[in-house]
mmCIF file of C-alpha atoms and ligand atoms in Angstrom:
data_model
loop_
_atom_site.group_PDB
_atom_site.id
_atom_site.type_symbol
_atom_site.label_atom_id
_atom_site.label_comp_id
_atom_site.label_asym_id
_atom_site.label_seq_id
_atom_site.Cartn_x
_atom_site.Cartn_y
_atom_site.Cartn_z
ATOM 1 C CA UNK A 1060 -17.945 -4.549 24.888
ATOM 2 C CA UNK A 1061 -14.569 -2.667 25.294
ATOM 3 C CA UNK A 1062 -14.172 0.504 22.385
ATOM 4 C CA UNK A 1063 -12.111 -0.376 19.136
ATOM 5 C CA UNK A 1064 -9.050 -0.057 19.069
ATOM 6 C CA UNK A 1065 -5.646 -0.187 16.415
ATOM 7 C CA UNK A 1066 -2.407 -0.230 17.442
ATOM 8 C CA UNK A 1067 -0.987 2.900 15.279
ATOM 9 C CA UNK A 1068 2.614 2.934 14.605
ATOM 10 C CA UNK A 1069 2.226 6.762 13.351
ATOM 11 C CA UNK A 1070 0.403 9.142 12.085
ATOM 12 C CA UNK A 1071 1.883 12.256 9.589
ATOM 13 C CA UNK A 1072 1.289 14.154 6.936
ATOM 14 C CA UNK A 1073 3.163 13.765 3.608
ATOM 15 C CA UNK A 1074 2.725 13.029 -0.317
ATOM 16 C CA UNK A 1075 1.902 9.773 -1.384
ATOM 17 C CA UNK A 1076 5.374 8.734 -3.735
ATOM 18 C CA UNK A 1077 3.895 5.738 -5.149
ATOM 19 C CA UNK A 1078 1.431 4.404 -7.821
ATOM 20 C CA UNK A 1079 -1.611 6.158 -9.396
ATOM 21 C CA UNK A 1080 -1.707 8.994 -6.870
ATOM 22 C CA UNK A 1081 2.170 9.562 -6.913
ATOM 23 C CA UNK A 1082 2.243 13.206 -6.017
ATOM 24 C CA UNK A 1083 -0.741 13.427 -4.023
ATOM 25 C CA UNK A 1084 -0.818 14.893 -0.574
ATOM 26 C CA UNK A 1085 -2.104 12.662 1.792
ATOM 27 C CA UNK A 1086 -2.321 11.650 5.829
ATOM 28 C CA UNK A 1087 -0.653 8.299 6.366
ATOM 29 C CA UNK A 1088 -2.368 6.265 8.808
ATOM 30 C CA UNK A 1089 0.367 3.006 9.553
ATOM 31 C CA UNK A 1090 -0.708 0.459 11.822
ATOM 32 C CA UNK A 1091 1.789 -1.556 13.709
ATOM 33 C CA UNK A 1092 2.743 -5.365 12.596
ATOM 34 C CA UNK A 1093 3.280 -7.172 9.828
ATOM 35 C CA UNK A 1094 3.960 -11.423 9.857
ATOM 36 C CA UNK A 1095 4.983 -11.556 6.160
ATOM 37 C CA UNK A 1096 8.605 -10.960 6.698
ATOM 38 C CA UNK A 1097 10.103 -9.768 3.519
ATOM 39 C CA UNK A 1098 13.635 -9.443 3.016
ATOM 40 C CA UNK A 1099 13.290 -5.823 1.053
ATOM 41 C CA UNK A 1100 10.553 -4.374 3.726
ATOM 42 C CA UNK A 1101 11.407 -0.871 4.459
ATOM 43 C CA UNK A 1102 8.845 -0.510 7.216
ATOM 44 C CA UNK A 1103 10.440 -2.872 9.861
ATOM 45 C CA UNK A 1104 9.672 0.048 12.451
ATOM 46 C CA UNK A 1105 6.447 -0.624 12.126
ATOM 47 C CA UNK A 1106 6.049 -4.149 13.035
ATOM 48 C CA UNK A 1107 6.352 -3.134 17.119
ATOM 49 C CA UNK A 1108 3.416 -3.123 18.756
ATOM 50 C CA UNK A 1109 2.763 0.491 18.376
ATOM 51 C CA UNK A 1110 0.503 2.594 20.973
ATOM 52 C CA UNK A 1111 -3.311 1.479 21.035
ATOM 53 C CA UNK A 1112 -5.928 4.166 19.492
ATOM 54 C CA UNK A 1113 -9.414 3.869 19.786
ATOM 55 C CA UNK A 1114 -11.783 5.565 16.615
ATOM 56 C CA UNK A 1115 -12.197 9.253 18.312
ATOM 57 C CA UNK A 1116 -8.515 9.438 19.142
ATOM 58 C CA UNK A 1117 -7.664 8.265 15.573
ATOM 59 C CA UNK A 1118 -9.900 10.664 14.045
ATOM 60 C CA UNK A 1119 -8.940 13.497 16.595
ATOM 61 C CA UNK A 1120 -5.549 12.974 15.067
ATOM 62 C CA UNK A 1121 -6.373 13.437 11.425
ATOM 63 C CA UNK A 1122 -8.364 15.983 11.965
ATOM 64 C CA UNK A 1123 -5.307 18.156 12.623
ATOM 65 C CA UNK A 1124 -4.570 18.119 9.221
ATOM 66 C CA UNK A 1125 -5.835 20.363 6.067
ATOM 67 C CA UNK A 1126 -6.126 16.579 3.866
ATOM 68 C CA UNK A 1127 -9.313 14.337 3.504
ATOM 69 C CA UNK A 1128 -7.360 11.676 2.216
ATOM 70 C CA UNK A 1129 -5.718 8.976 4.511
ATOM 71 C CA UNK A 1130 -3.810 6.296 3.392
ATOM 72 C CA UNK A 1131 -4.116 3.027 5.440
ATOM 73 C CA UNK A 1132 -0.561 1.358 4.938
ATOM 74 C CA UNK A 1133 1.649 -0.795 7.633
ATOM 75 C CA UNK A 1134 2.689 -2.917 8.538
ATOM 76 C CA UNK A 1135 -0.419 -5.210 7.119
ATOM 77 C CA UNK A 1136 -3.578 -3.419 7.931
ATOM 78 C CA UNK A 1137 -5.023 -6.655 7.495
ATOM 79 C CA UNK A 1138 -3.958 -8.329 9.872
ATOM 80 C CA UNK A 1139 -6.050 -5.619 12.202
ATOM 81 C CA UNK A 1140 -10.064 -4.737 12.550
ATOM 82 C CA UNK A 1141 -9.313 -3.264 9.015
ATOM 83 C CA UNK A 1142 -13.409 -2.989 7.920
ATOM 84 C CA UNK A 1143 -13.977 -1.030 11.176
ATOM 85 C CA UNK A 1144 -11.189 1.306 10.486
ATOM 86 C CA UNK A 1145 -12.529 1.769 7.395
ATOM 87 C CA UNK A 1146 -15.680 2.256 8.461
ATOM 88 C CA UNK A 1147 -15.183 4.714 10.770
ATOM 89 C CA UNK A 1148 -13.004 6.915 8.354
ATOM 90 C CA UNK A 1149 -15.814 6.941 6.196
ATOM 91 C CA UNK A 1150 -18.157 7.947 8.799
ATOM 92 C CA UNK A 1151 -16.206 10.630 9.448
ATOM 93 C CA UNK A 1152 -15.766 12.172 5.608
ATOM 94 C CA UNK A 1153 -12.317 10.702 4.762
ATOM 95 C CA UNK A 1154 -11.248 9.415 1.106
ATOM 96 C CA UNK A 1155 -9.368 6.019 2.027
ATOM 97 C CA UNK A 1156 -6.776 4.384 0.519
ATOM 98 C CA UNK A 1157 -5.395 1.403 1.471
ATOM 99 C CA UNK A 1158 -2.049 -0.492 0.999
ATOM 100 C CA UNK A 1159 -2.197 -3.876 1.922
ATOM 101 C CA UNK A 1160 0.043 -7.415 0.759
ATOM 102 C CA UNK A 1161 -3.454 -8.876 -0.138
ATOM 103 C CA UNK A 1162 -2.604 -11.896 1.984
ATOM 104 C CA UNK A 1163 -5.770 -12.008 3.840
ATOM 105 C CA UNK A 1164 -8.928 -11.462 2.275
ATOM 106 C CA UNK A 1165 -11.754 -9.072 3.758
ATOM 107 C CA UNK A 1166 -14.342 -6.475 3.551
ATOM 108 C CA UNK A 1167 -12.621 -3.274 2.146
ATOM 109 C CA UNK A 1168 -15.680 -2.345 -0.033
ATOM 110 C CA UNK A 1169 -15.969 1.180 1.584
ATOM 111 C CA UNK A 1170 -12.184 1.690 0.557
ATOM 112 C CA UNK A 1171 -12.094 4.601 -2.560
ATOM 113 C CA UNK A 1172 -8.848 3.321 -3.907
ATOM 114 C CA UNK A 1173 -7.180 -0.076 -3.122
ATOM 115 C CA UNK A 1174 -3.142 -0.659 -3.493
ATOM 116 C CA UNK A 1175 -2.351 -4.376 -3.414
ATOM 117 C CA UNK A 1176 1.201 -5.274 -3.668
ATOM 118 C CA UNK A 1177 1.380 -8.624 -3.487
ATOM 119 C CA UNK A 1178 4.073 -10.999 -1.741
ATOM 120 C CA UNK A 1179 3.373 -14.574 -0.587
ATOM 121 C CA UNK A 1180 -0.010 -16.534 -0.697
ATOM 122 C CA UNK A 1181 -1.494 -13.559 -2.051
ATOM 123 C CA UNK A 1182 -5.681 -13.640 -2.218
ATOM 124 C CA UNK A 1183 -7.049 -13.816 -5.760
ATOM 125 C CA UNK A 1184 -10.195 -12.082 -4.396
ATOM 126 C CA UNK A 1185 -7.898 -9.265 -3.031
ATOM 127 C CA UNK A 1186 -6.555 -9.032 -6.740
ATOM 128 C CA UNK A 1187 -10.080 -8.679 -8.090
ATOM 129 C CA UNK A 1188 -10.734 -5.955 -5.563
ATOM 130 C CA UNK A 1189 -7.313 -3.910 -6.717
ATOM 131 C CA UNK A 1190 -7.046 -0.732 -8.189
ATOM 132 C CA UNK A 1191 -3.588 -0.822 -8.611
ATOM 133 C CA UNK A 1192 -1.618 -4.046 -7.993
ATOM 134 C CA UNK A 1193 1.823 -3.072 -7.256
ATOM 135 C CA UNK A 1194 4.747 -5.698 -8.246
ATOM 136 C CA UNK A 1195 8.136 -3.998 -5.792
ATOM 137 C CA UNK A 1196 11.098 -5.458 -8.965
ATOM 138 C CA UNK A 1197 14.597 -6.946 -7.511
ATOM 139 C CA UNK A 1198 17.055 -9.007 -8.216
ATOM 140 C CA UNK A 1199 15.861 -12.014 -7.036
ATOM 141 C CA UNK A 1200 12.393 -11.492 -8.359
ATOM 142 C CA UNK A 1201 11.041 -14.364 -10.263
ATOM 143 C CA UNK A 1202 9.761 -12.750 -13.449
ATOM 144 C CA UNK A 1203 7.811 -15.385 -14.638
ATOM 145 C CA UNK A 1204 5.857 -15.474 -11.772
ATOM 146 C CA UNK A 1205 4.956 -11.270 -12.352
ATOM 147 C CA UNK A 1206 3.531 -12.767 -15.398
ATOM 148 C CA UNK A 1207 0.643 -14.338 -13.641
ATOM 149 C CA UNK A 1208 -0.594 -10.624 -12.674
ATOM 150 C CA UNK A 1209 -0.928 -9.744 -15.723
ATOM 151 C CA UNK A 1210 -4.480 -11.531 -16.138
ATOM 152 C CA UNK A 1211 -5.761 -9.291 -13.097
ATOM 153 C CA UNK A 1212 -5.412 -6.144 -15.507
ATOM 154 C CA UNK A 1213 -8.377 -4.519 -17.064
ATOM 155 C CA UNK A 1214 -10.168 -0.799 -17.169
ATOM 156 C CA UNK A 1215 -9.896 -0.504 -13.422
ATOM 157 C CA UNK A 1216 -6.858 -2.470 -12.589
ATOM 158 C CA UNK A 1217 -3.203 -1.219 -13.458
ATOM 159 C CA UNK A 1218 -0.267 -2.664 -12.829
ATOM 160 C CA UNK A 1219 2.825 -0.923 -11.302
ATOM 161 C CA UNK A 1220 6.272 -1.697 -11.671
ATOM 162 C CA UNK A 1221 8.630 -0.706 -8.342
ATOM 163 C CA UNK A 1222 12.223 -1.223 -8.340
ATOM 164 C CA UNK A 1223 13.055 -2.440 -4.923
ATOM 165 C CA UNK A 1224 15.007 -0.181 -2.650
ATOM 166 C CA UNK A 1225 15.193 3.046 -5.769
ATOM 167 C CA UNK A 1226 18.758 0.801 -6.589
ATOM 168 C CA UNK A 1227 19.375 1.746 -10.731
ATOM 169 C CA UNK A 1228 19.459 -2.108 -11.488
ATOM 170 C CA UNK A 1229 16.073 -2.556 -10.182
ATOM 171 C CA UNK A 1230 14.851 0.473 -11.970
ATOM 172 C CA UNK A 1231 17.050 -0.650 -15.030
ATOM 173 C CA UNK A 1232 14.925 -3.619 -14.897
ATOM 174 C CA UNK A 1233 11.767 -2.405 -14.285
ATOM 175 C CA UNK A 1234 12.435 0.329 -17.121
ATOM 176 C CA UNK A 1235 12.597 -2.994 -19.047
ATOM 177 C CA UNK A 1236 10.044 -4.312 -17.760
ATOM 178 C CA UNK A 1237 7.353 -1.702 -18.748
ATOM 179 C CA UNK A 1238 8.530 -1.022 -22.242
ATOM 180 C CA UNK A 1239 7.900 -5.037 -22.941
ATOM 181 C CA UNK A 1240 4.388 -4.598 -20.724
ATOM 182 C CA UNK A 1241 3.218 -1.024 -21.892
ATOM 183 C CA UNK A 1242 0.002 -1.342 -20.208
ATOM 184 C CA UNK A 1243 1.829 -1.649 -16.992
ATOM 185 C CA UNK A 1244 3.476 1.485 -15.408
ATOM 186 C CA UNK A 1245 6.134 2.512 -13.471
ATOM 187 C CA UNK A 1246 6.634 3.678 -10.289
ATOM 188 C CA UNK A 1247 8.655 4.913 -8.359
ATOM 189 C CA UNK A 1248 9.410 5.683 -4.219
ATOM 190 C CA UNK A 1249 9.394 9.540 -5.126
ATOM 191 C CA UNK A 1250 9.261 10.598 -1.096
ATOM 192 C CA UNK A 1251 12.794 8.443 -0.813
ATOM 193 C CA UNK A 1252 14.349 10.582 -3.956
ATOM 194 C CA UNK A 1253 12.721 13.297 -2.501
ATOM 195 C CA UNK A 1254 14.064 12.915 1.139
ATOM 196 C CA UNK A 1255 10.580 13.218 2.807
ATOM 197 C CA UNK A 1256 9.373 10.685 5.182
HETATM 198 S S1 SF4 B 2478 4.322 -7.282 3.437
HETATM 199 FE FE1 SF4 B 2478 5.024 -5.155 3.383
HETATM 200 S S2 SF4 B 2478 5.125 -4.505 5.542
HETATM 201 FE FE2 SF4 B 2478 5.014 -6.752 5.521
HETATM 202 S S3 SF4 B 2478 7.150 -7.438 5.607
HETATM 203 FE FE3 SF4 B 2478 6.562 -7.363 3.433
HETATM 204 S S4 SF4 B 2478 7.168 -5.309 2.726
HETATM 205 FE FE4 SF4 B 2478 7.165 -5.267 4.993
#
């Protein structure tokens, strides 16, 4: 059987600027391709194929950083070998975090902290496994349907409000938003205000 691989649109080092962690350094793991096709995406670089990685090339990577923590964003990491990944992280000592539309359900279980922000057909069992389910707040968003989220919240499962795009009548309406829904919080792209990648 031929190794693993992942088709990796980049690797770097940064600060995570969303959600719980907001703030936190971290090593951003982004796999190539996403079939979701959202108007607002901001990470249509990354649905090229990207350049294949097997497991000790991935790892030989991270390990050039001073940061345990790797986020596992996109693209949709889903729609790759996303439990081997995660396995293999874990093997090696990484804390993983993982961003993901929720669209397809499947074995994150070894994830430490689990970002679903959800768009179409979202899985109800990818809900369940949230920490944080982030809702990204435009114009055109259909507010009753946030509503529905609001069930999924409990001890271990916030919900984040993101303007779409940082534009102030998004975060106008998000700053809304939270004040009517104070269990929720907001959140903000604080690496785009910031200027870092
Ligand atoms: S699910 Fe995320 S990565 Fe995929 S198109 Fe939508 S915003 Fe972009």
């Amino acid at each position: 059987m031929p190794p693993l691989s992942w088709n990796v649109n980049e690797i770097f080092y940064s600060v995570q600027g969303e959600g719980r962690h907001s703030g936190m350094p971290a090593v951003f793991l982004r796999l190539s391709g996403c079939s979701m096709g959202c108007s607002f995406c901001d990470t249509t670089y990354a649905f090229a194929n990207g350049t294949p990685m097997n497991s000790l090339q991935i790892l030989v990577e991270l390990a050039k950083y001073p940061c345990k923590t790797v986020v596992v964003t996109g693209g949709e990491p889903t729609e790759q070998n996303l439990t081997a990944l995660i396995g293999v992280l874990k093997s090696a000592g990484h804390i993983v975090h993982l961003e993901t539309n929720g669209a397809r359900d499947c074995d994150v279980s070894q994830a430490d902290f689990i970002c679903v922000s959800p768009k179409k057909n979202v899985s109800e069992k990818m809900l369940q496994k949230a920490d944080i389910i982030k809702l990204v707040i435009g114009q055109n968003t259909d507010l009753k349907e946030i509503e529905k989220y609001y069930a999924y919240e409990n001890e271990h499962t916030t919900l984040y409000f993101q303007p779409e795009s940082n534009l102030q009548e998004n975060i106008d309406l998000c700053l809304t938003l939270v004040k009517q829904h104070p269990s929720a919080r907001l959140s903000v792209q604080l690496h785009k205000l910031l200027h870092v990648k």
